[in-house]
Short mmCIF file of N, CA and C in Angstrom, two decimals:
data_model
loop_
_atom_site.label_atom_id
_atom_site.label_comp_id
_atom_site.label_asym_id
_atom_site.label_seq_id
_atom_site.Cartn_x
_atom_site.Cartn_y
_atom_site.Cartn_z
N LEU A 1 -0.47 12.30 -14.13
CA LEU A 1 -0.43 13.71 -13.78
C LEU A 1 -1.47 14.51 -14.56
N GLU A 2 -1.70 14.10 -15.79
CA GLU A 2 -2.68 14.79 -16.61
C GLU A 2 -4.07 14.71 -15.99
N SER A 3 -4.41 13.52 -15.45
CA SER A 3 -5.74 13.35 -14.86
C SER A 3 -5.89 14.19 -13.59
N LEU A 4 -4.79 14.39 -12.85
CA LEU A 4 -4.86 15.23 -11.66
C LEU A 4 -5.14 16.68 -12.03
N LYS A 5 -4.59 17.15 -13.15
CA LYS A 5 -4.87 18.50 -13.62
C LYS A 5 -6.34 18.65 -13.98
N LYS A 6 -6.90 17.60 -14.62
CA LYS A 6 -8.31 17.63 -14.99
C LYS A 6 -9.19 17.71 -13.74
N ILE A 7 -8.80 17.00 -12.69
CA ILE A 7 -9.59 17.02 -11.45
C ILE A 7 -9.61 18.43 -10.88
N LYS A 8 -8.46 19.09 -10.86
CA LYS A 8 -8.40 20.45 -10.32
C LYS A 8 -9.25 21.41 -11.15
N MET A 9 -9.27 21.20 -12.47
CA MET A 9 -10.03 22.09 -13.34
C MET A 9 -11.53 21.86 -13.21
N PHE A 10 -11.95 20.64 -12.93
CA PHE A 10 -13.36 20.30 -12.91
C PHE A 10 -13.82 19.83 -11.54
N LYS A 11 -13.41 20.51 -10.49
CA LYS A 11 -13.79 20.11 -9.14
C LYS A 11 -15.30 20.11 -8.93
N HIS A 12 -16.01 20.93 -9.64
CA HIS A 12 -17.46 21.03 -9.46
C HIS A 12 -18.20 19.85 -10.10
N ILE A 13 -17.55 19.07 -10.95
CA ILE A 13 -18.20 17.92 -11.57
C ILE A 13 -17.81 16.68 -10.77
N LYS A 14 -18.71 16.23 -9.93
CA LYS A 14 -18.45 15.16 -8.98
C LYS A 14 -18.10 13.83 -9.66
N GLN A 15 -18.73 13.49 -10.78
CA GLN A 15 -18.47 12.22 -11.45
C GLN A 15 -17.03 12.10 -11.89
N ILE A 16 -16.45 13.14 -12.40
CA ILE A 16 -15.06 13.10 -12.86
C ILE A 16 -14.13 12.84 -11.69
N ILE A 17 -14.39 13.48 -10.57
CA ILE A 17 -13.55 13.27 -9.39
C ILE A 17 -13.63 11.82 -8.93
N VAL A 18 -14.80 11.26 -8.90
CA VAL A 18 -14.96 9.87 -8.45
C VAL A 18 -14.23 8.92 -9.39
N LEU A 19 -14.30 9.17 -10.69
CA LEU A 19 -13.65 8.29 -11.65
C LEU A 19 -12.14 8.42 -11.63
N GLN A 20 -11.62 9.59 -11.33
CA GLN A 20 -10.19 9.84 -11.43
C GLN A 20 -9.45 9.77 -10.08
N ARG A 21 -10.15 9.67 -8.99
CA ARG A 21 -9.52 9.75 -7.68
C ARG A 21 -8.59 8.56 -7.42
N MET A 22 -7.43 8.86 -6.84
CA MET A 22 -6.45 7.85 -6.47
C MET A 22 -6.06 8.07 -5.01
N ILE A 23 -5.61 7.03 -4.39
CA ILE A 23 -5.10 7.11 -3.03
C ILE A 23 -3.62 6.78 -3.10
N ASN A 24 -2.78 7.67 -2.59
CA ASN A 24 -1.34 7.46 -2.56
C ASN A 24 -0.87 7.35 -1.12
N ILE A 25 -0.20 6.26 -0.80
CA ILE A 25 0.40 6.13 0.53
C ILE A 25 1.77 5.46 0.39
N SER A 26 2.55 5.59 1.42
CA SER A 26 3.87 4.97 1.48
C SER A 26 3.98 4.21 2.79
N LEU A 27 4.46 2.97 2.72
CA LEU A 27 4.61 2.15 3.93
C LEU A 27 6.04 1.65 4.04
N PRO A 28 6.58 1.59 5.26
CA PRO A 28 7.94 1.06 5.45
C PRO A 28 7.96 -0.45 5.24
N ILE A 29 9.11 -0.98 4.82
CA ILE A 29 9.21 -2.43 4.66
C ILE A 29 9.94 -3.08 5.83
N TYR A 30 10.39 -2.25 6.78
CA TYR A 30 11.03 -2.78 7.99
C TYR A 30 10.13 -2.48 9.19
N TYR A 31 10.06 -3.45 10.09
CA TYR A 31 9.23 -3.36 11.29
C TYR A 31 10.11 -3.51 12.52
N GLN A 32 9.96 -2.60 13.48
CA GLN A 32 10.72 -2.66 14.73
C GLN A 32 10.06 -3.70 15.63
N GLN A 33 10.56 -4.93 15.57
CA GLN A 33 9.95 -6.05 16.29
C GLN A 33 10.17 -5.93 17.80
N THR A 34 11.38 -5.60 18.20
CA THR A 34 11.70 -5.33 19.60
C THR A 34 12.55 -4.06 19.62
N ARG A 35 12.94 -3.66 20.80
CA ARG A 35 13.75 -2.45 20.94
C ARG A 35 15.05 -2.56 20.14
N LEU A 36 15.61 -3.76 20.05
CA LEU A 36 16.89 -3.96 19.38
C LEU A 36 16.79 -4.66 18.02
N LYS A 37 15.62 -5.17 17.68
CA LYS A 37 15.50 -6.00 16.48
C LYS A 37 14.54 -5.38 15.47
N LYS A 38 15.11 -5.03 14.30
CA LYS A 38 14.32 -4.50 13.20
C LYS A 38 14.36 -5.53 12.08
N VAL A 39 13.18 -5.92 11.58
CA VAL A 39 13.10 -6.98 10.58
C VAL A 39 12.41 -6.49 9.31
N MET A 40 12.82 -7.08 8.18
CA MET A 40 12.14 -6.78 6.93
C MET A 40 10.87 -7.63 6.90
N VAL A 41 9.75 -6.97 6.64
CA VAL A 41 8.46 -7.66 6.60
C VAL A 41 8.38 -8.39 5.26
N GLY A 42 8.30 -9.71 5.35
CA GLY A 42 8.21 -10.53 4.15
C GLY A 42 7.68 -11.91 4.51
N MET A 43 7.46 -12.72 3.49
CA MET A 43 6.90 -14.06 3.72
C MET A 43 7.82 -14.92 4.60
N ASN A 44 9.13 -14.82 4.42
CA ASN A 44 10.05 -15.62 5.24
C ASN A 44 9.91 -15.24 6.72
N TRP A 45 9.88 -13.94 6.99
CA TRP A 45 9.72 -13.50 8.37
C TRP A 45 8.35 -13.93 8.91
N LEU A 46 7.31 -13.73 8.12
CA LEU A 46 5.95 -14.06 8.56
C LEU A 46 5.80 -15.55 8.86
N ARG A 47 6.41 -16.38 8.03
CA ARG A 47 6.35 -17.83 8.22
C ARG A 47 7.00 -18.25 9.55
N ASN A 48 8.12 -17.59 9.89
CA ASN A 48 8.88 -18.00 11.08
C ASN A 48 8.50 -17.25 12.35
N ALA A 49 7.76 -16.16 12.22
CA ALA A 49 7.42 -15.34 13.39
C ALA A 49 6.35 -16.03 14.23
N HIS A 50 6.43 -15.82 15.53
CA HIS A 50 5.39 -16.29 16.43
C HIS A 50 4.10 -15.57 16.08
N PHE A 51 2.96 -16.24 16.21
CA PHE A 51 1.68 -15.64 15.80
C PHE A 51 1.39 -14.34 16.53
N GLN A 52 1.83 -14.21 17.78
CA GLN A 52 1.59 -12.97 18.51
C GLN A 52 2.42 -11.82 17.93
N VAL A 53 3.63 -12.13 17.49
CA VAL A 53 4.50 -11.12 16.89
C VAL A 53 3.94 -10.68 15.54
N SER A 54 3.52 -11.64 14.72
CA SER A 54 2.98 -11.28 13.40
C SER A 54 1.66 -10.51 13.53
N ASN A 55 0.85 -10.87 14.51
CA ASN A 55 -0.40 -10.14 14.76
C ASN A 55 -0.12 -8.71 15.21
N LYS A 56 0.90 -8.54 16.03
CA LYS A 56 1.29 -7.20 16.48
C LYS A 56 1.77 -6.36 15.29
N ALA A 57 2.51 -6.98 14.38
CA ALA A 57 2.98 -6.28 13.18
C ALA A 57 1.80 -5.88 12.30
N LYS A 58 0.83 -6.79 12.15
CA LYS A 58 -0.35 -6.47 11.34
C LYS A 58 -1.11 -5.29 11.94
N LYS A 59 -1.26 -5.27 13.26
CA LYS A 59 -1.93 -4.15 13.93
C LYS A 59 -1.15 -2.85 13.75
N HIS A 60 0.19 -2.95 13.77
CA HIS A 60 1.04 -1.78 13.57
C HIS A 60 0.81 -1.20 12.17
N TYR A 61 0.83 -2.06 11.15
CA TYR A 61 0.60 -1.60 9.78
C TYR A 61 -0.82 -1.06 9.60
N HIS A 62 -1.77 -1.70 10.27
CA HIS A 62 -3.16 -1.22 10.21
C HIS A 62 -3.24 0.20 10.77
N SER A 63 -2.58 0.46 11.89
CA SER A 63 -2.62 1.81 12.48
C SER A 63 -1.89 2.81 11.59
N LEU A 64 -0.81 2.39 10.92
CA LEU A 64 -0.11 3.27 9.98
C LEU A 64 -1.03 3.66 8.82
N ILE A 65 -1.76 2.68 8.31
CA ILE A 65 -2.66 2.92 7.19
C ILE A 65 -3.81 3.84 7.61
N ILE A 66 -4.35 3.63 8.80
CA ILE A 66 -5.40 4.52 9.32
C ILE A 66 -4.87 5.95 9.41
N TYR A 67 -3.68 6.11 9.95
CA TYR A 67 -3.08 7.44 10.10
C TYR A 67 -2.90 8.11 8.75
N LYS A 68 -2.42 7.36 7.76
CA LYS A 68 -2.15 7.95 6.45
C LYS A 68 -3.42 8.21 5.64
N LEU A 69 -4.51 7.51 5.95
CA LEU A 69 -5.74 7.68 5.20
C LEU A 69 -6.77 8.57 5.89
N GLN A 70 -6.49 9.06 7.10
CA GLN A 70 -7.49 9.81 7.84
C GLN A 70 -7.90 11.11 7.16
N SER A 71 -7.03 11.71 6.38
CA SER A 71 -7.40 12.95 5.69
C SER A 71 -7.88 12.70 4.26
N CYS A 72 -7.92 11.45 3.84
CA CYS A 72 -8.23 11.11 2.45
C CYS A 72 -9.71 11.22 2.12
N ASN A 73 -10.59 10.70 2.95
CA ASN A 73 -12.04 10.72 2.73
C ASN A 73 -12.46 10.15 1.38
N THR A 74 -11.79 9.10 0.93
CA THR A 74 -12.10 8.48 -0.35
C THR A 74 -12.68 7.10 -0.14
N ILE A 75 -13.75 6.80 -0.83
CA ILE A 75 -14.31 5.45 -0.85
C ILE A 75 -14.31 5.00 -2.31
N ILE A 76 -13.74 3.84 -2.57
CA ILE A 76 -13.69 3.32 -3.93
C ILE A 76 -14.82 2.31 -4.09
N ASP A 77 -15.80 2.67 -4.92
CA ASP A 77 -16.92 1.77 -5.20
C ASP A 77 -16.52 0.82 -6.32
N GLY A 78 -16.82 -0.45 -6.14
CA GLY A 78 -16.57 -1.42 -7.19
C GLY A 78 -15.12 -1.86 -7.26
N GLU A 79 -14.68 -2.13 -8.48
CA GLU A 79 -13.35 -2.68 -8.70
C GLU A 79 -12.26 -1.65 -8.39
N TYR A 80 -11.12 -2.16 -7.94
CA TYR A 80 -9.97 -1.30 -7.72
C TYR A 80 -8.69 -2.04 -8.09
N PHE A 81 -7.64 -1.28 -8.26
CA PHE A 81 -6.35 -1.76 -8.74
C PHE A 81 -5.27 -1.12 -7.89
N ILE A 82 -4.18 -1.83 -7.62
CA ILE A 82 -3.10 -1.28 -6.79
C ILE A 82 -1.77 -1.36 -7.52
N ASP A 83 -1.04 -0.24 -7.50
CA ASP A 83 0.33 -0.19 -8.02
C ASP A 83 1.30 -0.10 -6.86
N TYR A 84 2.32 -0.95 -6.87
CA TYR A 84 3.35 -0.95 -5.82
C TYR A 84 4.69 -0.58 -6.44
N ARG A 85 5.42 0.33 -5.79
CA ARG A 85 6.79 0.67 -6.19
C ARG A 85 7.68 0.42 -4.98
N LEU A 86 8.58 -0.54 -5.11
CA LEU A 86 9.45 -0.96 -4.01
C LEU A 86 10.78 -0.22 -4.06
N PHE A 87 11.14 0.40 -2.94
CA PHE A 87 12.46 0.99 -2.74
C PHE A 87 13.17 0.12 -1.69
N TYR A 88 14.12 -0.66 -2.13
CA TYR A 88 14.79 -1.64 -1.26
C TYR A 88 16.01 -1.03 -0.56
N LYS A 89 16.41 -1.68 0.53
CA LYS A 89 17.58 -1.22 1.29
C LYS A 89 18.85 -1.86 0.75
N ASN A 90 18.81 -3.18 0.58
CA ASN A 90 19.98 -3.88 0.04
C ASN A 90 19.54 -4.85 -1.06
N LYS A 91 20.50 -5.32 -1.84
CA LYS A 91 20.19 -6.11 -3.03
C LYS A 91 19.65 -7.50 -2.73
N SER A 92 19.69 -7.94 -1.49
CA SER A 92 19.17 -9.27 -1.15
C SER A 92 17.66 -9.27 -0.94
N CYS A 93 17.04 -8.11 -1.08
CA CYS A 93 15.59 -7.99 -0.90
C CYS A 93 14.86 -8.72 -2.02
N ASP A 94 13.89 -9.55 -1.64
CA ASP A 94 13.06 -10.29 -2.59
C ASP A 94 11.75 -9.54 -2.75
N MET A 95 11.53 -8.98 -3.94
CA MET A 95 10.40 -8.08 -4.16
C MET A 95 9.06 -8.70 -3.77
N MET A 96 8.71 -9.84 -4.33
CA MET A 96 7.40 -10.44 -4.07
C MET A 96 7.27 -10.97 -2.65
N ASN A 97 8.38 -11.31 -2.04
CA ASN A 97 8.39 -11.73 -0.65
C ASN A 97 7.85 -10.61 0.24
N VAL A 98 8.27 -9.39 -0.04
CA VAL A 98 7.85 -8.23 0.74
C VAL A 98 6.45 -7.76 0.33
N ILE A 99 6.22 -7.63 -0.98
CA ILE A 99 4.96 -7.08 -1.48
C ILE A 99 3.76 -7.94 -1.07
N SER A 100 3.94 -9.26 -1.05
CA SER A 100 2.81 -10.14 -0.71
C SER A 100 2.29 -9.87 0.70
N VAL A 101 3.18 -9.62 1.64
CA VAL A 101 2.76 -9.35 3.02
C VAL A 101 2.16 -7.94 3.13
N ILE A 102 2.81 -6.96 2.52
CA ILE A 102 2.29 -5.59 2.53
C ILE A 102 0.91 -5.56 1.87
N ASP A 103 0.76 -6.29 0.76
CA ASP A 103 -0.51 -6.36 0.04
C ASP A 103 -1.62 -6.92 0.94
N LYS A 104 -1.32 -7.97 1.65
CA LYS A 104 -2.30 -8.58 2.56
C LYS A 104 -2.70 -7.61 3.67
N PHE A 105 -1.70 -7.01 4.32
CA PHE A 105 -1.98 -6.06 5.40
C PHE A 105 -2.79 -4.87 4.88
N LEU A 106 -2.41 -4.34 3.71
CA LEU A 106 -3.08 -3.18 3.13
C LEU A 106 -4.54 -3.49 2.79
N ASN A 107 -4.78 -4.58 2.06
CA ASN A 107 -6.14 -4.91 1.63
C ASN A 107 -7.06 -5.21 2.81
N ASP A 108 -6.55 -5.91 3.81
CA ASP A 108 -7.36 -6.16 5.00
C ASP A 108 -7.73 -4.85 5.69
N SER A 109 -6.78 -3.92 5.75
CA SER A 109 -7.05 -2.62 6.37
C SER A 109 -8.04 -1.79 5.56
N LEU A 110 -7.88 -1.79 4.23
CA LEU A 110 -8.80 -1.03 3.37
C LEU A 110 -10.23 -1.52 3.52
N GLN A 111 -10.38 -2.84 3.61
CA GLN A 111 -11.73 -3.40 3.76
C GLN A 111 -12.29 -3.07 5.14
N GLU A 112 -11.47 -3.21 6.16
CA GLU A 112 -11.94 -2.94 7.52
C GLU A 112 -12.31 -1.46 7.71
N LEU A 113 -11.58 -0.56 7.04
CA LEU A 113 -11.86 0.87 7.14
C LEU A 113 -13.04 1.29 6.27
N GLY A 114 -13.48 0.43 5.37
CA GLY A 114 -14.59 0.77 4.49
C GLY A 114 -14.18 1.57 3.27
N VAL A 115 -12.89 1.65 2.98
CA VAL A 115 -12.41 2.36 1.79
C VAL A 115 -12.79 1.58 0.54
N VAL A 116 -12.75 0.25 0.63
CA VAL A 116 -13.19 -0.62 -0.46
C VAL A 116 -14.30 -1.52 0.08
N GLN A 117 -15.17 -1.99 -0.82
CA GLN A 117 -16.28 -2.83 -0.39
C GLN A 117 -15.79 -4.19 0.10
N ASN A 118 -14.85 -4.78 -0.65
CA ASN A 118 -14.35 -6.10 -0.32
C ASN A 118 -13.00 -6.25 -1.01
N ASP A 119 -12.16 -7.15 -0.50
CA ASP A 119 -10.87 -7.37 -1.14
C ASP A 119 -10.81 -8.72 -1.88
N ASN A 120 -11.97 -9.24 -2.25
CA ASN A 120 -11.98 -10.50 -2.99
C ASN A 120 -11.76 -10.24 -4.48
N VAL A 121 -11.77 -11.30 -5.30
CA VAL A 121 -11.44 -11.19 -6.72
C VAL A 121 -12.47 -10.41 -7.54
N LEU A 122 -13.65 -10.21 -7.02
CA LEU A 122 -14.65 -9.42 -7.73
C LEU A 122 -14.35 -7.92 -7.64
N PHE A 123 -13.64 -7.51 -6.62
CA PHE A 123 -13.35 -6.09 -6.42
C PHE A 123 -11.88 -5.76 -6.64
N TYR A 124 -10.98 -6.54 -6.05
CA TYR A 124 -9.54 -6.32 -6.21
C TYR A 124 -9.10 -7.03 -7.48
N THR A 125 -9.01 -6.27 -8.57
CA THR A 125 -8.82 -6.87 -9.89
C THR A 125 -7.36 -7.12 -10.26
N GLY A 126 -6.42 -6.55 -9.53
CA GLY A 126 -5.03 -6.82 -9.86
C GLY A 126 -4.09 -5.78 -9.30
N CYS A 127 -2.82 -6.01 -9.58
CA CYS A 127 -1.80 -5.08 -9.12
C CYS A 127 -0.61 -5.08 -10.09
N ASN A 128 0.13 -3.99 -10.07
CA ASN A 128 1.41 -3.87 -10.75
C ASN A 128 2.46 -3.75 -9.66
N VAL A 129 3.58 -4.41 -9.88
CA VAL A 129 4.68 -4.33 -8.91
C VAL A 129 5.94 -3.96 -9.68
N LYS A 130 6.68 -2.99 -9.15
CA LYS A 130 7.88 -2.54 -9.83
C LYS A 130 8.95 -2.21 -8.79
N VAL A 131 10.18 -2.61 -9.08
CA VAL A 131 11.30 -2.18 -8.26
C VAL A 131 11.67 -0.78 -8.73
N ALA A 132 11.53 0.19 -7.84
CA ALA A 132 11.77 1.58 -8.21
C ALA A 132 13.21 2.00 -7.97
N GLY A 133 13.92 1.27 -7.14
CA GLY A 133 15.32 1.62 -6.88
C GLY A 133 15.72 1.34 -5.45
N GLN A 134 16.96 1.70 -5.17
CA GLN A 134 17.51 1.48 -3.84
C GLN A 134 17.43 2.76 -3.03
N ASP A 135 17.04 2.62 -1.76
CA ASP A 135 17.02 3.75 -0.82
C ASP A 135 17.44 3.19 0.54
N ARG A 136 18.70 3.36 0.86
CA ARG A 136 19.24 2.81 2.11
C ARG A 136 18.72 3.54 3.35
N GLU A 137 18.35 4.78 3.18
CA GLU A 137 17.87 5.59 4.30
C GLU A 137 16.40 5.34 4.63
N CYS A 138 15.58 5.12 3.61
CA CYS A 138 14.14 4.98 3.82
C CYS A 138 13.56 3.89 2.90
N PRO A 139 13.86 2.62 3.17
CA PRO A 139 13.28 1.55 2.35
C PRO A 139 11.77 1.50 2.57
N ARG A 140 11.02 1.44 1.46
CA ARG A 140 9.57 1.58 1.57
C ARG A 140 8.88 1.01 0.34
N VAL A 141 7.56 0.97 0.43
CA VAL A 141 6.71 0.66 -0.71
C VAL A 141 5.80 1.85 -0.92
N GLU A 142 5.84 2.44 -2.11
CA GLU A 142 4.92 3.51 -2.45
C GLU A 142 3.74 2.87 -3.17
N ILE A 143 2.54 3.24 -2.76
CA ILE A 143 1.32 2.55 -3.20
C ILE A 143 0.34 3.54 -3.81
N ILE A 144 -0.23 3.16 -4.95
CA ILE A 144 -1.29 3.93 -5.58
C ILE A 144 -2.50 3.01 -5.73
N ILE A 145 -3.61 3.40 -5.10
CA ILE A 145 -4.85 2.63 -5.19
C ILE A 145 -5.79 3.42 -6.08
N SER A 146 -6.32 2.77 -7.13
CA SER A 146 -7.15 3.49 -8.08
C SER A 146 -8.24 2.59 -8.65
N LYS A 147 -9.14 3.22 -9.39
CA LYS A 147 -10.23 2.48 -10.05
C LYS A 147 -9.73 1.68 -11.23
N GLN A 148 -8.66 2.12 -11.87
CA GLN A 148 -8.12 1.41 -13.01
C GLN A 148 -6.60 1.47 -12.93
N PRO A 149 -5.91 0.63 -13.70
CA PRO A 149 -4.44 0.66 -13.66
C PRO A 149 -3.89 2.04 -14.00
N VAL A 150 -2.85 2.43 -13.27
CA VAL A 150 -2.20 3.71 -13.48
C VAL A 150 -0.83 3.46 -14.08
N LYS A 151 -0.42 4.26 -15.03
CA LYS A 151 0.89 4.12 -15.64
C LYS A 151 1.94 4.60 -14.63
N LEU A 152 2.86 3.70 -14.25
CA LEU A 152 3.89 4.06 -13.28
C LEU A 152 4.97 4.90 -13.96
N ILE A 153 5.39 5.95 -13.28
CA ILE A 153 6.44 6.83 -13.78
C ILE A 153 7.64 6.67 -12.87
N ASN A 154 8.82 6.55 -13.45
CA ASN A 154 10.04 6.37 -12.63
C ASN A 154 10.33 7.56 -11.80
#
């Protein structure tokens, strides 16, 4: 929060904005596969899903990411870091099972949109993952994409 205050104070200094800029988005962890079937997006589902169904889900997440980033106008040059905060629906949710798929969909979309140069190990330097709590009404992953690791606040 302190860095965001600095950005507002020094908007005229472009270098500070580039160094401090973060992208915040939130993505659902459940996907409406059919009219009657809603599934939690995770490695187990991805492994068992027909390739056409999983491709449709990837396109759905890609369009969600485009929609959420259209007003952002941020390009991250060089290395970047991602923080994930998981809000689960029920206690049987496996954190890394869900985050691994969301991470793949997100990074592929960021690269395709040109927000990041590449999502390989030279640019995508790491991530933090944290269970933030239970939310039965809106299970989701809150994501912060930044140039350096950001301290997560509960």
